[in-house]
Short mmCIF file of C-alpha atoms in Angstrom, two decimals:
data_model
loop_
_atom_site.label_atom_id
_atom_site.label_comp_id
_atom_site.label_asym_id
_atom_site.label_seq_id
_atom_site.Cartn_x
_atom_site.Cartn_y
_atom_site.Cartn_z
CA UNK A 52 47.82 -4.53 28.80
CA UNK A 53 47.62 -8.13 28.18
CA UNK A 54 48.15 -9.65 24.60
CA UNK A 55 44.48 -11.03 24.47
CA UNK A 56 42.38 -7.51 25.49
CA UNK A 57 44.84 -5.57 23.21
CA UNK A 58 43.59 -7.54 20.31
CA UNK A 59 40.25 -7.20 21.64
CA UNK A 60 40.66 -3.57 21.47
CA UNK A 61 41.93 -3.55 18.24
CA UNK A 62 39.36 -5.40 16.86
CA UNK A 63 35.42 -5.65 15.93
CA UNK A 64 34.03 -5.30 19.65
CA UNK A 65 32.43 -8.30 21.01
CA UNK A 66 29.62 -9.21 24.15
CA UNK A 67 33.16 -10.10 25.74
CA UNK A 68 34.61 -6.55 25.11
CA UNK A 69 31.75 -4.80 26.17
CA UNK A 70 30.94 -6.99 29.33
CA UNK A 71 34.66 -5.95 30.49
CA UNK A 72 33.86 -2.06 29.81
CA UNK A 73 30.30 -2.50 31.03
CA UNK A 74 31.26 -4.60 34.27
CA UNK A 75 28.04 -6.70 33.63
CA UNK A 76 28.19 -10.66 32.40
CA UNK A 77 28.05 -11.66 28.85
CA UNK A 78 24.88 -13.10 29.83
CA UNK A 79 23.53 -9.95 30.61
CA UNK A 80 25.26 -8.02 27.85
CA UNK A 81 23.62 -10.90 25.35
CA UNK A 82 20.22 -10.05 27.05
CA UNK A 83 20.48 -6.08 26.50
CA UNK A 84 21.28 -6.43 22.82
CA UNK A 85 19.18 -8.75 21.84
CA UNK A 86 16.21 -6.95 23.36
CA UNK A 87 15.11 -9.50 25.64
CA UNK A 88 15.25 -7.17 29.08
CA UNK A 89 17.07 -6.06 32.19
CA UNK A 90 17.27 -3.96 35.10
CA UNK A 91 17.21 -0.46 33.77
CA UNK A 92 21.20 0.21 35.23
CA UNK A 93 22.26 -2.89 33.84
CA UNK A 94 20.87 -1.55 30.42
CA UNK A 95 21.83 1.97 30.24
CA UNK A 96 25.73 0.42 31.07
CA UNK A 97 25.67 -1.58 28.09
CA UNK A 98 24.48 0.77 25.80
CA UNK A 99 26.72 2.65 26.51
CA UNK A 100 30.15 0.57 26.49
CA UNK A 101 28.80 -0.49 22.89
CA UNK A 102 28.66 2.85 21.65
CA UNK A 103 31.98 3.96 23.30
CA UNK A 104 33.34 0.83 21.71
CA UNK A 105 31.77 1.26 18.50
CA UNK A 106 29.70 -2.11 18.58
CA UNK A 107 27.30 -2.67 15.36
CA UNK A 108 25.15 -5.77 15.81
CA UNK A 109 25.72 -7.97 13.23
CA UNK A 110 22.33 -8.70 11.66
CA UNK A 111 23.49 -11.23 8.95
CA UNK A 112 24.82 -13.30 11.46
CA UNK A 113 22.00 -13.46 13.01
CA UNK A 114 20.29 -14.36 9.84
CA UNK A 115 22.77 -17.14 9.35
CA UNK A 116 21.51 -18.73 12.80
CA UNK A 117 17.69 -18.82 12.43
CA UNK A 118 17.65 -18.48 8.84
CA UNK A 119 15.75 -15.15 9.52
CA UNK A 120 16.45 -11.70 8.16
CA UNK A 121 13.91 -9.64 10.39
CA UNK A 122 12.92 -8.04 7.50
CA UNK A 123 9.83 -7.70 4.86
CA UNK A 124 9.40 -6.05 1.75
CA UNK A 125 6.59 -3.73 0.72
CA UNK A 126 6.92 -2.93 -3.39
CA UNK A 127 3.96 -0.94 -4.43
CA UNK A 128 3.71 0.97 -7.60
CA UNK A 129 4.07 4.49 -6.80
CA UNK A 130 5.75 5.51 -3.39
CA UNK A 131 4.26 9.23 -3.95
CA UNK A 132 0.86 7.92 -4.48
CA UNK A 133 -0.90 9.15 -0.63
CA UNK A 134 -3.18 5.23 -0.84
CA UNK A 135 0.70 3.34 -0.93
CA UNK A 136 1.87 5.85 1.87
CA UNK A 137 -1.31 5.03 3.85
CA UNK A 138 -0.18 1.34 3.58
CA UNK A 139 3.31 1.77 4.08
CA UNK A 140 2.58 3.02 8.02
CA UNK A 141 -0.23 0.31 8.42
CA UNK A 142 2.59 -2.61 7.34
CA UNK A 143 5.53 -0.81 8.87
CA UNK A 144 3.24 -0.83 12.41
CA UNK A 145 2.34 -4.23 11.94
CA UNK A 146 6.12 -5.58 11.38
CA UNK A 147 7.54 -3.12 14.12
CA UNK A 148 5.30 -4.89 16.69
CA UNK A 149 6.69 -7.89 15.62
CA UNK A 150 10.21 -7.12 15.88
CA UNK A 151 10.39 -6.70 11.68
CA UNK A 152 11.99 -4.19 9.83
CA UNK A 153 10.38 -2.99 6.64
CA UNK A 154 11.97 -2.55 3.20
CA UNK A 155 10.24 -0.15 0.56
CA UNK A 156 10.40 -0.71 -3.30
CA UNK A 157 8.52 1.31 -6.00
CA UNK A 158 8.22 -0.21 -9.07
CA UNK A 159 6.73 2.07 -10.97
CA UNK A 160 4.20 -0.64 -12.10
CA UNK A 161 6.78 -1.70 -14.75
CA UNK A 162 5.98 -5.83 -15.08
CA UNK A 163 9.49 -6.70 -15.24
CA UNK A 164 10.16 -5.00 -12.17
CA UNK A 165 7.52 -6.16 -10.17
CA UNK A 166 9.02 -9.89 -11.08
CA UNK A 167 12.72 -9.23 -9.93
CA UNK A 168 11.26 -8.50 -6.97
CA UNK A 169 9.47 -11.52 -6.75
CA UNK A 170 12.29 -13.62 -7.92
CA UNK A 171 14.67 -11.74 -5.21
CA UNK A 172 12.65 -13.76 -2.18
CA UNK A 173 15.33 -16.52 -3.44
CA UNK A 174 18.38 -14.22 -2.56
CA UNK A 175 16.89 -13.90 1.42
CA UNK A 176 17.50 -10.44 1.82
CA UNK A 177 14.22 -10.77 3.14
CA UNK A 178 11.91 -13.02 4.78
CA UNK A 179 8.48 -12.21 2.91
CA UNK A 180 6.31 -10.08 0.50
CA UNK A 181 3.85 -7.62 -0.38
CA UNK A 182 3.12 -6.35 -3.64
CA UNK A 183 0.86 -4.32 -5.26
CA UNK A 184 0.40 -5.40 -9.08
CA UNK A 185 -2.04 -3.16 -11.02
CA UNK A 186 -1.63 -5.64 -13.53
CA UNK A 187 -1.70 -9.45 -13.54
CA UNK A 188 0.18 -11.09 -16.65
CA UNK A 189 0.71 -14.67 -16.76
CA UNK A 190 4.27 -14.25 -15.82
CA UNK A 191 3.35 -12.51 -12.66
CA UNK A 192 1.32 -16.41 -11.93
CA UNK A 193 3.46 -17.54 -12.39
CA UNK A 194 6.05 -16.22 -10.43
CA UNK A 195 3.57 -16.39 -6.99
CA UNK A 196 3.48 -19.99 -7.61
CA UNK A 197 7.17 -20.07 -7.80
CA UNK A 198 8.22 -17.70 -5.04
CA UNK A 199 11.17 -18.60 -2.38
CA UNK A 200 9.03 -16.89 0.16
CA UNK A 201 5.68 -16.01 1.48
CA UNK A 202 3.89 -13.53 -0.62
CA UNK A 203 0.91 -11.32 0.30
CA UNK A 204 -0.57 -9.78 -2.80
CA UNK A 205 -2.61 -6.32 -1.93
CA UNK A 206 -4.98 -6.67 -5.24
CA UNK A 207 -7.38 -8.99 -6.94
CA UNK A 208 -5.95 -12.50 -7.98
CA UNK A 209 -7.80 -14.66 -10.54
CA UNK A 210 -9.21 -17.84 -8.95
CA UNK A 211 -6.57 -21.16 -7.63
CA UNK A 212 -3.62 -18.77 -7.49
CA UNK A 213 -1.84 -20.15 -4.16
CA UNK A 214 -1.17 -16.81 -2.35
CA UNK A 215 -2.82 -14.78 0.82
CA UNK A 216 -4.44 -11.51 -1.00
CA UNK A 217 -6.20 -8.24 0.71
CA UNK A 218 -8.33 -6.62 -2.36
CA UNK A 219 -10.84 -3.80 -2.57
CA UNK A 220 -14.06 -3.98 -4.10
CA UNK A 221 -13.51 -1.39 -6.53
CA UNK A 222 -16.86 -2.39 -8.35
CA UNK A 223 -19.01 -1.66 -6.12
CA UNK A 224 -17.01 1.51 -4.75
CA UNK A 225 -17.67 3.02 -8.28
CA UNK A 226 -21.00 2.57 -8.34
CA UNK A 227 -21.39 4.37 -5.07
CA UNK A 228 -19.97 7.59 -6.61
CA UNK A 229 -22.41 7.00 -9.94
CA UNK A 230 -25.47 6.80 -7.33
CA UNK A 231 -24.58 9.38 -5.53
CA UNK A 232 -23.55 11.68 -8.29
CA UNK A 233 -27.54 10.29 -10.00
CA UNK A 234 -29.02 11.17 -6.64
CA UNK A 235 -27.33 14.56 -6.75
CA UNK A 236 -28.85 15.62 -10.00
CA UNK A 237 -26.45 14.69 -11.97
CA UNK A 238 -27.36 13.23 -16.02
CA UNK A 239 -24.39 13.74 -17.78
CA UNK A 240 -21.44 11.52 -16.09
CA UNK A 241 -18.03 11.55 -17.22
CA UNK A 242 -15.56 9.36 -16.03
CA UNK A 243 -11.94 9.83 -16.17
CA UNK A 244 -10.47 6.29 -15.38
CA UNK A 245 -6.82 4.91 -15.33
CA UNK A 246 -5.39 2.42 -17.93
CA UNK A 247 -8.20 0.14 -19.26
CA UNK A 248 -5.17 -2.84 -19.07
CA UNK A 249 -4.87 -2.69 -15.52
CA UNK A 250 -7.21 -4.26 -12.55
CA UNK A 251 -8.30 -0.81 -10.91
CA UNK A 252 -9.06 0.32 -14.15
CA UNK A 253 -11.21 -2.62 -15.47
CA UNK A 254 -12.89 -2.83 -12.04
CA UNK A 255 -13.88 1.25 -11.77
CA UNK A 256 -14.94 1.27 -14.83
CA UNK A 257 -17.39 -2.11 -14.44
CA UNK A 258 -18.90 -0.05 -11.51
CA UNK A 259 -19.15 3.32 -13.64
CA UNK A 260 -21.30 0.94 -15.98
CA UNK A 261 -23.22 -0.75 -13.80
CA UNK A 262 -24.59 1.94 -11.85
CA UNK A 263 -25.51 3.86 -14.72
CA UNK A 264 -27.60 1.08 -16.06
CA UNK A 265 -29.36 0.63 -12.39
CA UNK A 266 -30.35 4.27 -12.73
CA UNK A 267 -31.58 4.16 -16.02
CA UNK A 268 -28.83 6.17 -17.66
CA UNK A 269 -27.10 5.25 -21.26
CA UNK A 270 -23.80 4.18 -21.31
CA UNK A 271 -22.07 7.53 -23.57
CA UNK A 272 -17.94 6.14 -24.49
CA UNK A 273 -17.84 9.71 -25.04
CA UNK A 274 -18.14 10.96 -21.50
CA UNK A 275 -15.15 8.23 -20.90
CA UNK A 276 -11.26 9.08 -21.33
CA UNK A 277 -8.46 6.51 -20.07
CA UNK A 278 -5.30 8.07 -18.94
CA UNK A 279 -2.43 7.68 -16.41
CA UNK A 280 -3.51 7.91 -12.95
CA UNK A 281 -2.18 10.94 -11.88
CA UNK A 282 -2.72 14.75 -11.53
CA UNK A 283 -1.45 16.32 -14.79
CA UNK A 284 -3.53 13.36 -16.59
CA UNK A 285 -6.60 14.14 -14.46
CA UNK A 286 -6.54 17.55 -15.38
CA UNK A 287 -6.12 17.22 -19.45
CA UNK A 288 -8.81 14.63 -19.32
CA UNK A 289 -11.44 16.86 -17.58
CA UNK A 290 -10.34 19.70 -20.01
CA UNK A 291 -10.58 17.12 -22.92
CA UNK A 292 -13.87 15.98 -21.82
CA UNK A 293 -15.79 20.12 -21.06
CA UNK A 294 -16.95 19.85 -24.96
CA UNK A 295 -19.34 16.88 -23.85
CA UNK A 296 -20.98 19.37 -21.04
CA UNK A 297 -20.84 17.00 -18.19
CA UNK A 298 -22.47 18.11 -15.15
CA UNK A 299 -20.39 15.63 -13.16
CA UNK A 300 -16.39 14.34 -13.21
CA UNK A 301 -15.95 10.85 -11.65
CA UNK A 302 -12.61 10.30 -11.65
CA UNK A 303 -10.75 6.59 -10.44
CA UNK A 304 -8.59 8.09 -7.92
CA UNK A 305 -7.82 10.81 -6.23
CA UNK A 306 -5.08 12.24 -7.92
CA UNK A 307 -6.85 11.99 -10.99
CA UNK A 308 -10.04 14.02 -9.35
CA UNK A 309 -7.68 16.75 -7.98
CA UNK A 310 -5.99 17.65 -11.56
CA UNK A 311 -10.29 16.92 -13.17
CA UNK A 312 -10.85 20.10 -10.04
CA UNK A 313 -8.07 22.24 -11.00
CA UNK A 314 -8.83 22.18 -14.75
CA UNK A 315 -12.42 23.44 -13.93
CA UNK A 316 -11.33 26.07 -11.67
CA UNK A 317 -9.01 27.48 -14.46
CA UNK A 318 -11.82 27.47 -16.78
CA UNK A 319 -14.19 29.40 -14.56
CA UNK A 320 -16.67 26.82 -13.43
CA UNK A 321 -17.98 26.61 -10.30
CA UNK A 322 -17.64 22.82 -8.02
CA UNK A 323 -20.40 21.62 -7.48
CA UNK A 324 -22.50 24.52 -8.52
CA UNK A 325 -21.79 23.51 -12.61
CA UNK A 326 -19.59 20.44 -12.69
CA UNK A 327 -19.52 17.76 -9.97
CA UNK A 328 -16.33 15.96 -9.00
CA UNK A 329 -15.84 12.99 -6.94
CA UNK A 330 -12.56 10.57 -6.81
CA UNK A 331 -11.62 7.07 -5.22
CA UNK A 332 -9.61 6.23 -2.37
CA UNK A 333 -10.04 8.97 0.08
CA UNK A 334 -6.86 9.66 0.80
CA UNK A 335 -5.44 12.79 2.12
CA UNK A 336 -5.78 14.23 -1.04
CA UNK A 337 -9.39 14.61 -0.90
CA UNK A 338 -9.61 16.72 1.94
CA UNK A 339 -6.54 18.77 0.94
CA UNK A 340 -9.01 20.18 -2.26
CA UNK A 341 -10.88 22.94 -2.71
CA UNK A 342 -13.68 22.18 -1.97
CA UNK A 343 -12.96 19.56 -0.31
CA UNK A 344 -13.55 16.05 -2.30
CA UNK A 345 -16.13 13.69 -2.19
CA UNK A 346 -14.70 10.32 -2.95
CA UNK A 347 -14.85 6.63 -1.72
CA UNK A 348 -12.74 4.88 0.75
CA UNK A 349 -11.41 1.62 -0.07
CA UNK A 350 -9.92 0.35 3.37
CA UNK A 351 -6.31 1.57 2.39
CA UNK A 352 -4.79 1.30 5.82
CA UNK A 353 -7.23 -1.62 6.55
CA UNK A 354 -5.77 -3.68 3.43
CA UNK A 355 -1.83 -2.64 4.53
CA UNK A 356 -3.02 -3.65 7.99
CA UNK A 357 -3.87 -7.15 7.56
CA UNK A 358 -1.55 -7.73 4.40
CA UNK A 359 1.00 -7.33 6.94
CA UNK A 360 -0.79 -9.47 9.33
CA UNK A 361 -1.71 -12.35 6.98
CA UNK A 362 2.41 -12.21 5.82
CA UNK A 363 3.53 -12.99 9.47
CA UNK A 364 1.04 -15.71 10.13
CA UNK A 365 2.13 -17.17 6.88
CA UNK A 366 6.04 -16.79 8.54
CA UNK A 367 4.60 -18.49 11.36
CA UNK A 368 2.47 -21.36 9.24
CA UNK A 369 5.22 -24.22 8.31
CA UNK A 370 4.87 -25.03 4.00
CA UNK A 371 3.21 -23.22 0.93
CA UNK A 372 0.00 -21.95 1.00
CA UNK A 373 -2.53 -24.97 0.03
CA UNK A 374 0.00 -27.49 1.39
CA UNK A 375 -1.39 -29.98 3.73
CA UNK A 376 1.38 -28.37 6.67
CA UNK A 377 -0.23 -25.32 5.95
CA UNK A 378 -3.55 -23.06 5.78
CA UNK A 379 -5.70 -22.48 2.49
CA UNK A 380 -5.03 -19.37 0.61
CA UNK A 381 -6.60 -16.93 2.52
CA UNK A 382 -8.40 -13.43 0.65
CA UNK A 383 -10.03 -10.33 2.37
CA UNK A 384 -11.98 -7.86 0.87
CA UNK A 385 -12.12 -4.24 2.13
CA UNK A 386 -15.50 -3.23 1.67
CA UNK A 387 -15.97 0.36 0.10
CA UNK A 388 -17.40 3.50 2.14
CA UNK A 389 -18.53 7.07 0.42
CA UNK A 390 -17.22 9.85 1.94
CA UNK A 391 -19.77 12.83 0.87
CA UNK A 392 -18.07 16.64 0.82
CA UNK A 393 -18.74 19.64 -0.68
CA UNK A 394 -17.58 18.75 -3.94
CA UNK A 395 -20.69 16.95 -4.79
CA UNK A 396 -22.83 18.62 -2.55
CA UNK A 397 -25.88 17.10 -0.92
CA UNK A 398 -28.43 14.68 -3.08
CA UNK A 399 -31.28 16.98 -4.16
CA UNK A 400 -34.73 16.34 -3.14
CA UNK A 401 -36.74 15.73 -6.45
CA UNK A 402 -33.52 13.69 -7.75
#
């Protein structure tokens, strides 16, 4: 065998080592493993000479060239939560499509966590961002303003913050449930909300107290407890709340409405027949219940969807956001949608 194949063989295979096996030209060998087409012999005879030779494409080179990884980042705060998973497949379809490969983080919505992975755009292990704050300190500001990369932010931003952001109108998707709940029959309203520090939980809770003052009802901080949002918190807060005999649970998410159910149903109560219970997000959850739950959708796939969209035509877009090489800050807005089951049951005639 001849010096310069032997060390071939030896070493890391190369389009040169594989075009020999393969009996194809590096040109067409280049072509196959980079995706770009070729007859359908041509391919199957290059895949496999690189997997007899053991050929790994070398991503970071490639990354070196065009100063691309191929890759985004998705860091929400919970990656159990069914809403985040409901993104994740929206943004991973999205970036697939586009030849991008998707990188998960949960942060747990700790602060300092969600920054490092701000800051990390700076390392280019990746080419861009979404995040999912719950919270928005003046050190997250001011770490959008500063980020290496383009950042889409999946929440509400306060006004002249420089980044693309997909929210929900949690507001007015809480004051859907109240009506409905009203127009049920319903007086006596609890809500069981999430931290009153964090954005979902200010917003749900605006829209708990607005709609109770278009119906005419009286704000009661006793039919109110703010917890964690999650299923173990939902259900000691609808236990902790039974000694203000509600007739109806709203609770800000669906986790939260699925622990309010199962701490009536070990009680003996009867949903909807004695205590209404409706949640937020209709996610998979809410048809998993029993009964099934009545609770409002806030565009969840929609808003992963065209995060992931915005965050590729900001890749494409030369400059920061607001520059004069680049477009304006762009926001959507999901708008919300009630999802009526038999959790509620149907509005009452004389209600």
């Amino acid at each position: 065998m001849p010096r310069a194949a032997a060390s071939v063989q030896r070493g890391q295979p190369t389009i040169v080592s594989i075009a020999e096996r393969a009996g194809v030209s590096i040109a067409s060998v280049s072509r196959v493993l980079n995706g770009l087409g070729a007859r359908r012999d041509t391919v199957e005879r290059v895949e496999r000479a690189a997997a007899e030779l053991g050929y790994v494409p070398n991503a970071v080179a490639r990354s070196l060239k065009d100063g691309r990884t191929r890759q985004l980042t998705f860091a929400m705060p919970d990656i159990g939560n069914p809403v985040y998973v409901a993104m994740v497949r929206a943004i991973q379809s999205v970036a697939k499509a586009a030849g991008h490969r998707l990188l998960l983080h949960s942060t747990d919505a700790v602060v300092d966590d969600e920054l490092a992975v701000l800051r990390s755009l700076g390392d280019r292990t990746s080419d861009g961002l979404i995040i999912c704050p719950i919270r928005i300190t003046d050190a997250h500001i001011e770490a959008l303003r500063a980020a290496a990369g383009p950042v889409v932010v999946i929440g509400s931003l306060p006004d002249g913050v420089p980044v693309d952001s997909v929210r929900a109108d949690s507001v007015a998707g809480a004051a859907l449930a109240v009506r409905h709940l009203y127009d049920t029959g319903r007086r006596r309203i609890a809500f069981v909300n999430g931290p009153a520090d964090t954005v979902p939980g200010r917003n749900r809770h605006a829209g708990y107290r607005a709609a109770l003052a278009e119906v005419g009802l009286a704000h009661d901080p006793a039919l109110v407890v703010h917890t964690d949002f999650g299923i173990e918190s939902g259900a000691e807060a609808a236990a902790a709340l039974l000694h203000q005999a509600p007739d109806a649970v709203f609770c800000a998410n669906d986790q939260l409405a699925l622990g309010a159910a199962r701490a009536l149903h070990a009680r003996g109560l009867r949903i909807p027949e004695d205590v209404a219970v409706a949640g937020m997000d209709d996610s998979v959850l809410a048809q998993a219940g029993w009964p099934p739950l009545t609770s409002v959708d806030l565009g969840s796939t929609e808003r992963g969807r065209r995060a992931a969209e915005l965050l590729l035509e900001r890749l494409a877009a030369p400059g920061s956001p607001g520059s004069p090489s680049s477009p304006a800050p762009h926001t959507t807005t999901a708008p919300p949608r009630l999802v009526v089951r038999a959790s509620t049951g149907p509005a009452t005639p004389d209600a």
